[in-house]
Coordinates of C-alpha atoms in Angstrom, one line a residue:
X1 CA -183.4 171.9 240.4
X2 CA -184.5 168.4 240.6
X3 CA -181.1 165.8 238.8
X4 CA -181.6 165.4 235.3
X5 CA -184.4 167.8 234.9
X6 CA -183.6 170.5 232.1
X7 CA -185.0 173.8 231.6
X8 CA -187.6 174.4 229.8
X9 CA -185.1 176.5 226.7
X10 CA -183.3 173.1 226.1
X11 CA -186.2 170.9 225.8
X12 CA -188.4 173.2 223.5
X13 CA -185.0 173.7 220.8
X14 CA -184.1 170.1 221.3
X15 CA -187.7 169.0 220.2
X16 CA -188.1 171.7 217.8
X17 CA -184.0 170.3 216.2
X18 CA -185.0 166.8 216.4
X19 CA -188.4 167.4 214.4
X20 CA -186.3 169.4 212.2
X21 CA -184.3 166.9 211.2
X22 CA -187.4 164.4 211.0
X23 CA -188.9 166.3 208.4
X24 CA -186.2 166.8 206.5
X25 CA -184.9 162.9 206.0
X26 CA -188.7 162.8 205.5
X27 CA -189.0 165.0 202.7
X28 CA -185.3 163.8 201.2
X29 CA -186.8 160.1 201.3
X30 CA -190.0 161.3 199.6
X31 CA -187.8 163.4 197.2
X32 CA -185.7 160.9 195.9
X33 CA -188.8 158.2 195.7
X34 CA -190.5 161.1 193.8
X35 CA -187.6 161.1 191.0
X36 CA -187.5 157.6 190.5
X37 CA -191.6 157.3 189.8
X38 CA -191.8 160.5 188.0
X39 CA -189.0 159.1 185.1
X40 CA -190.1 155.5 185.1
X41 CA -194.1 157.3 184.4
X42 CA -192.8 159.0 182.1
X43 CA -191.0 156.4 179.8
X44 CA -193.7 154.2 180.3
X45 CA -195.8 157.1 179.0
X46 CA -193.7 157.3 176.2
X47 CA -193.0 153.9 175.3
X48 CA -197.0 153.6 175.5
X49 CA -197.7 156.2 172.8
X50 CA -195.0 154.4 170.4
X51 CA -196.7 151.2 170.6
X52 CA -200.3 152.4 170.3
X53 CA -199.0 153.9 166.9
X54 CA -199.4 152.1 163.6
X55 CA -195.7 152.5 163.6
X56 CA -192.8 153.6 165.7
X57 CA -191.3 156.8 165.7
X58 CA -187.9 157.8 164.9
X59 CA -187.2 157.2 168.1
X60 CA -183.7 157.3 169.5
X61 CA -183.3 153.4 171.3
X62 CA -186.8 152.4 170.3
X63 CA -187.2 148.6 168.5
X64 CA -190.5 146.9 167.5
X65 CA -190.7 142.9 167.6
X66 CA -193.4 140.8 166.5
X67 CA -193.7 137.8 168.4
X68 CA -192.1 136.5 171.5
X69 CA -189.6 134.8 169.1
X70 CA -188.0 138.0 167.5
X71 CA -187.5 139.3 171.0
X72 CA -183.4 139.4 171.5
X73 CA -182.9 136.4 173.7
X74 CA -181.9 138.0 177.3
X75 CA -185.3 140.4 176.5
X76 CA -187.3 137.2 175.9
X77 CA -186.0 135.4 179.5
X78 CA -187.3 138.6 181.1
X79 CA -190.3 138.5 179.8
X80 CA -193.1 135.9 179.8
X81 CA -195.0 134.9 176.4
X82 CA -198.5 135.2 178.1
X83 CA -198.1 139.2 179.6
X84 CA -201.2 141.3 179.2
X85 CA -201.1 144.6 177.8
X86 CA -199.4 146.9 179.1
X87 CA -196.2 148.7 180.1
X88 CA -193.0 146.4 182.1
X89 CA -189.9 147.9 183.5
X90 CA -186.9 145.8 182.6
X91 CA -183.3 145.3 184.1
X92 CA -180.7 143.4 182.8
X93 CA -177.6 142.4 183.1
X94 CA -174.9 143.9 180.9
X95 CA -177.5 144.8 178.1
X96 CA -178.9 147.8 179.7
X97 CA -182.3 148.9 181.0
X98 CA -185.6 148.9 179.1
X99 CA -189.0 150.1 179.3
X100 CA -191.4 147.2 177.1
X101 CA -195.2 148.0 176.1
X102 CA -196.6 144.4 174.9
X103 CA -200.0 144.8 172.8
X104 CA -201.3 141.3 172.4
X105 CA -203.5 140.7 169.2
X106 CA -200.5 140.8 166.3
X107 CA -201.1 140.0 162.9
X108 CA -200.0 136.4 163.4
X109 CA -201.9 136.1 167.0
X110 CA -198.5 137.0 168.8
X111 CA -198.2 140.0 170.8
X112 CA -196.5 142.8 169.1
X113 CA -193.5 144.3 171.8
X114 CA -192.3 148.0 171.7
X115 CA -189.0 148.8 173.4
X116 CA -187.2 151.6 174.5
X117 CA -183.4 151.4 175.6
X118 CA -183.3 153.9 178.8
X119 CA -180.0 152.9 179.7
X120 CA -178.6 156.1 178.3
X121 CA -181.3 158.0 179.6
X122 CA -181.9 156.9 183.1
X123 CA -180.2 159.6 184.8
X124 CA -182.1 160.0 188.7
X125 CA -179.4 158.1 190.4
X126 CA -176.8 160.1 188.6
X127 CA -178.3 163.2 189.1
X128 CA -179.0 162.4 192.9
X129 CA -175.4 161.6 192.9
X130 CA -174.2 164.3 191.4
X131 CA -176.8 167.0 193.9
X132 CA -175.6 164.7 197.0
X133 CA -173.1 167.4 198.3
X134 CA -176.0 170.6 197.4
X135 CA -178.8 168.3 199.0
X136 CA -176.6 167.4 202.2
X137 CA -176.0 171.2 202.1
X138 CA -179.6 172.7 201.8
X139 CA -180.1 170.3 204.5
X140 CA -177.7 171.3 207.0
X141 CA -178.9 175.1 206.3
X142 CA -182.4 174.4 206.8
X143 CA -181.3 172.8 210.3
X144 CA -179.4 175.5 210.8
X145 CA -182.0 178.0 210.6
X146 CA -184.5 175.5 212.2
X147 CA -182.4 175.7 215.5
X148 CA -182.4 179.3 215.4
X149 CA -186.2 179.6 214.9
X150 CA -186.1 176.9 217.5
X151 CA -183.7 179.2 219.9
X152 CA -185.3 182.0 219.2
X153 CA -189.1 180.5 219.9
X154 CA -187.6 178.9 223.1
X155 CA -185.9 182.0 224.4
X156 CA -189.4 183.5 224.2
X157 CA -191.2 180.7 225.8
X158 CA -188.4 180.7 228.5
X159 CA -187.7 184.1 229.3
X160 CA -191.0 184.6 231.5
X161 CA -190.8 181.7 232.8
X162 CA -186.9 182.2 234.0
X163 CA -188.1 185.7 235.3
X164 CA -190.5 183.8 237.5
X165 CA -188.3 181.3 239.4
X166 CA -186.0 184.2 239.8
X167 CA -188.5 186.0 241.1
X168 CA -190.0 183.3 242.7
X169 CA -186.1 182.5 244.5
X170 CA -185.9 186.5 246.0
X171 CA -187.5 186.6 249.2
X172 CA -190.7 189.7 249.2
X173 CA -190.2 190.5 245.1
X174 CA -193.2 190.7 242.8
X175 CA -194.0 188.4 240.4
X176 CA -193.0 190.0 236.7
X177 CA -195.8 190.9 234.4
X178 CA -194.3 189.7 231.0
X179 CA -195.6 186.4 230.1
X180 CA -194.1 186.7 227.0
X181 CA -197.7 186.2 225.1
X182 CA -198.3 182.7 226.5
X183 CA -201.4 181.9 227.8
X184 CA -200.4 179.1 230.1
X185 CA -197.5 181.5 231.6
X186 CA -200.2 184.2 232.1
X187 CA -202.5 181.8 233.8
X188 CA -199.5 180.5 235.9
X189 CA -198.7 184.1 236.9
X190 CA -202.6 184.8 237.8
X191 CA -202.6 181.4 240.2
X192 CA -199.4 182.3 242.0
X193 CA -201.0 186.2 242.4
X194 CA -204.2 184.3 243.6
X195 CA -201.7 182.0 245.7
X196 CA -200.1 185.1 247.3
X197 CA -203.0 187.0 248.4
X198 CA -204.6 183.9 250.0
X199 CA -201.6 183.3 251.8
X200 CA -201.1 186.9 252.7
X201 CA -205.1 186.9 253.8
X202 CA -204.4 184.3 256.2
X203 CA -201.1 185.8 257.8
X204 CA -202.9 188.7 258.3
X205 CA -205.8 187.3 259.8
X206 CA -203.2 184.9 262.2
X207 CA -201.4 187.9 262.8
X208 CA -204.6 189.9 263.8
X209 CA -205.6 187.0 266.4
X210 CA -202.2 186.9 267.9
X211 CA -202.5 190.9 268.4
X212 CA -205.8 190.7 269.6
X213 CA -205.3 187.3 272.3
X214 CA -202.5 188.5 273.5
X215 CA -203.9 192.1 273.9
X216 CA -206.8 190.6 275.8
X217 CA -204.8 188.4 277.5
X218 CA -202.6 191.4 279.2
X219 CA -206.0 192.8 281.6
X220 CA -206.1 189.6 283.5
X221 CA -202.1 188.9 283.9
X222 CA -201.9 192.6 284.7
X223 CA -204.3 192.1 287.3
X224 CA -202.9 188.8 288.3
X225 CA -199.7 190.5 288.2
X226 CA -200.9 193.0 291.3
X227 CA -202.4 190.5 293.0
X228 CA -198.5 189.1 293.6
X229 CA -197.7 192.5 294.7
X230 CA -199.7 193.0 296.6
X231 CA -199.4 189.5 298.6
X232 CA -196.0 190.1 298.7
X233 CA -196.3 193.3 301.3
X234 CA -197.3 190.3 303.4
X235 CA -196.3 187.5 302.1
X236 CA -198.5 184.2 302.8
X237 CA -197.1 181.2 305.1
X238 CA -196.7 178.9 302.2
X239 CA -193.5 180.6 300.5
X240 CA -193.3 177.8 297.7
X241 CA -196.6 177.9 296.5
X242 CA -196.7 181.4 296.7
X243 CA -193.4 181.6 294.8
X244 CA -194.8 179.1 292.5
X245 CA -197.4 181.7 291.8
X246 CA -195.3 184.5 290.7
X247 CA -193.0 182.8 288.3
X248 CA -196.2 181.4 286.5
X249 CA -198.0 185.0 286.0
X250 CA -194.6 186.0 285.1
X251 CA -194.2 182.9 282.4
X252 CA -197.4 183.8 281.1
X253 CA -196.6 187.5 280.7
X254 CA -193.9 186.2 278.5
X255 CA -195.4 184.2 276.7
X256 CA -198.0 186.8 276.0
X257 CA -195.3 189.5 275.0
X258 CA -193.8 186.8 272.9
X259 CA -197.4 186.2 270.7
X260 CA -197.3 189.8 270.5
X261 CA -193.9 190.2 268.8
X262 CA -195.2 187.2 266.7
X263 CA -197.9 189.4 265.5
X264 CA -195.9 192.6 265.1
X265 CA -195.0 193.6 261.3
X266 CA -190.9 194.8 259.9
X267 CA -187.6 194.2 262.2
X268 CA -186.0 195.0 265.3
X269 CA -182.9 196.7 265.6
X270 CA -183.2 196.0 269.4
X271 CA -180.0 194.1 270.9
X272 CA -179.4 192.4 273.8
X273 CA -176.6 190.9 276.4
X274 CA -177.3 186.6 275.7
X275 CA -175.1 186.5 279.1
X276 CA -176.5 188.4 281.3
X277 CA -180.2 187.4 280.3
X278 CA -179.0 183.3 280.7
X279 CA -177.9 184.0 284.3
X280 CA -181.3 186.0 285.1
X281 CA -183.2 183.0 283.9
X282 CA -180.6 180.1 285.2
X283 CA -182.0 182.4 288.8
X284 CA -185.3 182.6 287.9
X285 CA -185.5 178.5 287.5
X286 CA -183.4 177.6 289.7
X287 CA -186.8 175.7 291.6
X288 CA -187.6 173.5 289.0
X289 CA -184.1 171.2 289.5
X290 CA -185.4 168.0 290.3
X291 CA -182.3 167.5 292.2
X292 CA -179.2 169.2 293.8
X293 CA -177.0 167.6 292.5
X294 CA -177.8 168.6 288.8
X295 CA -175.4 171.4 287.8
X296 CA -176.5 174.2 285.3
X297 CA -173.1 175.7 283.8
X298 CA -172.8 179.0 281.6
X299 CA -169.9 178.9 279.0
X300 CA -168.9 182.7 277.6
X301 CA -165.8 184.6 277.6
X302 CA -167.6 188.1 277.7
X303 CA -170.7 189.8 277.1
X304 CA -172.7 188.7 274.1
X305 CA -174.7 191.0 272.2
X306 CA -177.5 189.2 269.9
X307 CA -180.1 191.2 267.4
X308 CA -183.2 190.0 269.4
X309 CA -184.9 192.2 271.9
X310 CA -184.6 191.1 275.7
X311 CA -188.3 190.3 276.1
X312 CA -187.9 188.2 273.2
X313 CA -184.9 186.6 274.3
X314 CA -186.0 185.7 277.6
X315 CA -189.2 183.7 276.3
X316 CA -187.1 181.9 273.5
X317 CA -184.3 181.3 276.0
X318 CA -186.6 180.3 279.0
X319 CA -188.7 177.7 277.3
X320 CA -185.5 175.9 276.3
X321 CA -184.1 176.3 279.9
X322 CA -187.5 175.2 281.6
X323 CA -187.2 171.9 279.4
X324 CA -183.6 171.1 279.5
X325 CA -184.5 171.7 283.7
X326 CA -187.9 169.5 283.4
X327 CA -185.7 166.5 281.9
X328 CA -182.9 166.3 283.5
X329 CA -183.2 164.4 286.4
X330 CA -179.4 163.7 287.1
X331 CA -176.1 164.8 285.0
X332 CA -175.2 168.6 283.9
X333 CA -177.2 171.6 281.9
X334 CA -174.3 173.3 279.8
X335 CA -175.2 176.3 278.1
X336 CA -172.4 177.6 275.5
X337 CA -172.6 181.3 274.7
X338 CA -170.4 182.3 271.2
X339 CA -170.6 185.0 269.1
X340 CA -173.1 183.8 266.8
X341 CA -174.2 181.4 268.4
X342 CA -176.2 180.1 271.9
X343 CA -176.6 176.1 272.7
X344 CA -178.1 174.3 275.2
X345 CA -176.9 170.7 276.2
X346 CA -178.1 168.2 278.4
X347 CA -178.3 164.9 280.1
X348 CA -182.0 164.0 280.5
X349 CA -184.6 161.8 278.5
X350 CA -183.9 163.4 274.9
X351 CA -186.1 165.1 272.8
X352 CA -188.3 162.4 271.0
X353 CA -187.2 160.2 274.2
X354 CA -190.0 161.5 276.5
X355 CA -191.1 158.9 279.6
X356 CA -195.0 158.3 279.2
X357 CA -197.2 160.4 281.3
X358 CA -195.1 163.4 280.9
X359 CA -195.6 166.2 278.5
X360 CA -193.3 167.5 275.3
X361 CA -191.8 170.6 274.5
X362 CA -195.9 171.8 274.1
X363 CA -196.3 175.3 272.5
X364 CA -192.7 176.5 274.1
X365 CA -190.7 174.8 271.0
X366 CA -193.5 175.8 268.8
X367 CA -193.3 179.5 270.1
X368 CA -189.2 179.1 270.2
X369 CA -189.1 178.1 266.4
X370 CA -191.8 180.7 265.4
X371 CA -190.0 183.4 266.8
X372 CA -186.5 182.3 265.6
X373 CA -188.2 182.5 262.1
X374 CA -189.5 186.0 262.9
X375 CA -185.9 187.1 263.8
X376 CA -184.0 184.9 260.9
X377 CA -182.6 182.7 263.3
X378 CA -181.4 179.1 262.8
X379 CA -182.7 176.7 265.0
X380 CA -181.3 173.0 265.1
X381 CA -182.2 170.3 267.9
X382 CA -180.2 167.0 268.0
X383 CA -180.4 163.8 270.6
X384 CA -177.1 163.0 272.0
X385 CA -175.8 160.1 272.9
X386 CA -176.5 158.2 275.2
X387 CA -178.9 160.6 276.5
X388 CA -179.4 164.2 276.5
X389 CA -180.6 166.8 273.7
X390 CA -178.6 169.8 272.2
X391 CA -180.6 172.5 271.1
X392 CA -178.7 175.4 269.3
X393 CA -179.6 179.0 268.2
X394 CA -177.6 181.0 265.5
X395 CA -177.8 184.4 263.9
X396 CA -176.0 186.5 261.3
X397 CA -173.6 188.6 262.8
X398 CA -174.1 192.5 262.6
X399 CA -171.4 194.4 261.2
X400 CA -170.4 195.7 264.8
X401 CA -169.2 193.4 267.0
X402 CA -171.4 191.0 268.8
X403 CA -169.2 190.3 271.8
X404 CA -167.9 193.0 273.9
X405 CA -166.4 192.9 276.8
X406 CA -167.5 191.0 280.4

């Protein structure tokens, strides 16, 4: 998993938390705003009906005044002599607080002022005060339950989608059917299906071609093949060219059984001796030294059984040999033989160091890596310094032993 990315379970209850909590701060703010309007509406409604009355009520708190003189003076400094009709919320300080309805048009041509003392009765911030602890804990409930909806909604959204990079993480399992009733999951799971088969469609067709070219290819090599044979009863005057010959029908006969391996279907349980196949191909090479003087060495302390059959063995081994042999001009060829394990050093050029004019590793490496993914196999290639390339094969080791005795 990519740093800092999070799984899809975390993100879906973090949001779903986060919005929680949103709403409810909302709904608390809207709450308490509610309170204080609803009880100021409704003194003002009150204080309203008193002073639209020919006279007040018995009303607890409730005074008349006619004129802006009568008004007590720390009412009067509140309130100015030229208000319209209507209803005023007044504060002040250390009488109390007072809800005032002025109806201009008195008697004398003042405006006639009904008050109501709410001091007593003003009770929203006290009663918010008073609810803070049950509030604080309704709220923390409903968060509660809204991270287990949360949990509970993720897990379901999560589950198929776990399933599937588990699945997706096993080599040859099928994708899982639950898509846990979400559409985009289910359409996910229909393009990976789609995904499959097209790939599937196209190694089968590759694999087809590879059977078939190679099948083809086997009438003429076979007839090249006794061709050699037969020149060989009596052989030709020109020994290298004809020798030349043979070792390239036989190349191409490996080559051809190692497309054909390629294109074969399930495992091998074939095994074969890394030793004794490196020597037959250090022989069978020996002609393309491009001088004496560079020595090919084979490192083992016994036999070396690998899980690769021979035929397979000597195309993957050969190409490597045939390059390391091709590119070293001067120096040592050092091939390592352990357990688990088959390397190839030299002194030439250097993979990626090729001299212009002159060709790469081609379709060998290509074949080489192919094949070492058909059979598991690691494959790692490394330039050394100051020249030379290591290339280096490794497989899993059976449970018998891989080495046995020279």
């Amino acid at each position: 998993m990519r740093a800092g990315a999070r799984p899809v379970r975390d993100i879906l209850l973090r949001a779903m938390t986060v919005s929680a909590a949103f709403a409810l701060a909302l709904m608390g703010a809207f709450f308490t705003l509610f309170s204080y309007d609803l009880e100021d509406t409704l003194f003002n409604r009150l204080v309203a009906a008193e002073a639209d009355r020919p006279a007040p009520g018995p009303l607890p708190g409730l005074t008349a005044h006619v004129g802006h003189a009568s008004l007590p003076p720390w009412l009067g400094a509140r309130l100015a002599e030229t208000l319209p009709r209507g209803e005023y919320e007044v504060a002040t300080d250390g009488h109390g607080h007072f809800h005032v309805a002025v109806r201009p048009g008195a008697a004398d041509g003042g405006s006639r002022y009904v008050v109501l003392d709410v001091t007593a009765l003003t009770s929203t911030t006290a009663q918010l005060r008073r609810t803070s602890g049950l509030m604080l804990t309704s709220a923390l409930l409903a968060l509660l339950a809204a991270a287990l909806l949360g949990l509970l909604v993720a897990r379901r959204l999560g589950r198929p989608l776990e399933q599937l990079v588990a699945r997706l993480r096993l080599e040859g399992a099928a994708l899982p059917d639950d898509d846990g009733g979400v559409a985009e999951v289910r359409a996910l799971l229909d393009a990976l299906r789609a995904r499959d088969a097209r790939i599937q469609e196209l190694l089968e067709r590759e694999r087809r071609f590879n059977r078939d070219a190679s099948h083809e290819l086997r009438t003429p090599l076979a007839v090249a093949l006794g061709a050699v044979e037969i020149l060989e009863l009596d052989p030709p005057r020109d020994a290298e060219t004809f020798g030349r010959l043979r070792q390239a029908v036989d190349q191409m006969g490996l080559l051809t059984e190692g497309i054909l391996w390629l294109a074969r279907e399930g495992g091998a349980e074939e095994r074969c001796d890394l030793l004794h196949i490196s020597h037959q191909l250090v022989a069978r090479y020996a002609h393309l030294r491009q001088d004496a003087a560079v020595e090919v060495t084979i490192q083992s302390s016994g036999k070396v059984l690998a899980p690769i059959p021979a035929p397979v063995a000597l195309v993957m081994l050969g190409n490597l040999l045939k390059n390391a042999l091709a590119y070293t001009s001067e120096g040592r060829i050092v091939i390592d033989i352990e357990p688990t394990a088959w390397t190839l050093s030299d002194t030439g050029v250097g993979f990626g160091r090729v001299e212009p004019g002159r060709e790469g590793f081609g379709i060998g490496l290509s074949l080489v890596e192919r094949l070492a993914r058909r059979f598991s196999w690691g494959i790692s290639i490394a330039t050394l310094e100051p020249r030379g390339t290591r290339v280096r094969l490794t497989w899993t080791s059976a449970p018998a032993a891989s080495r046995a005795p020279a």
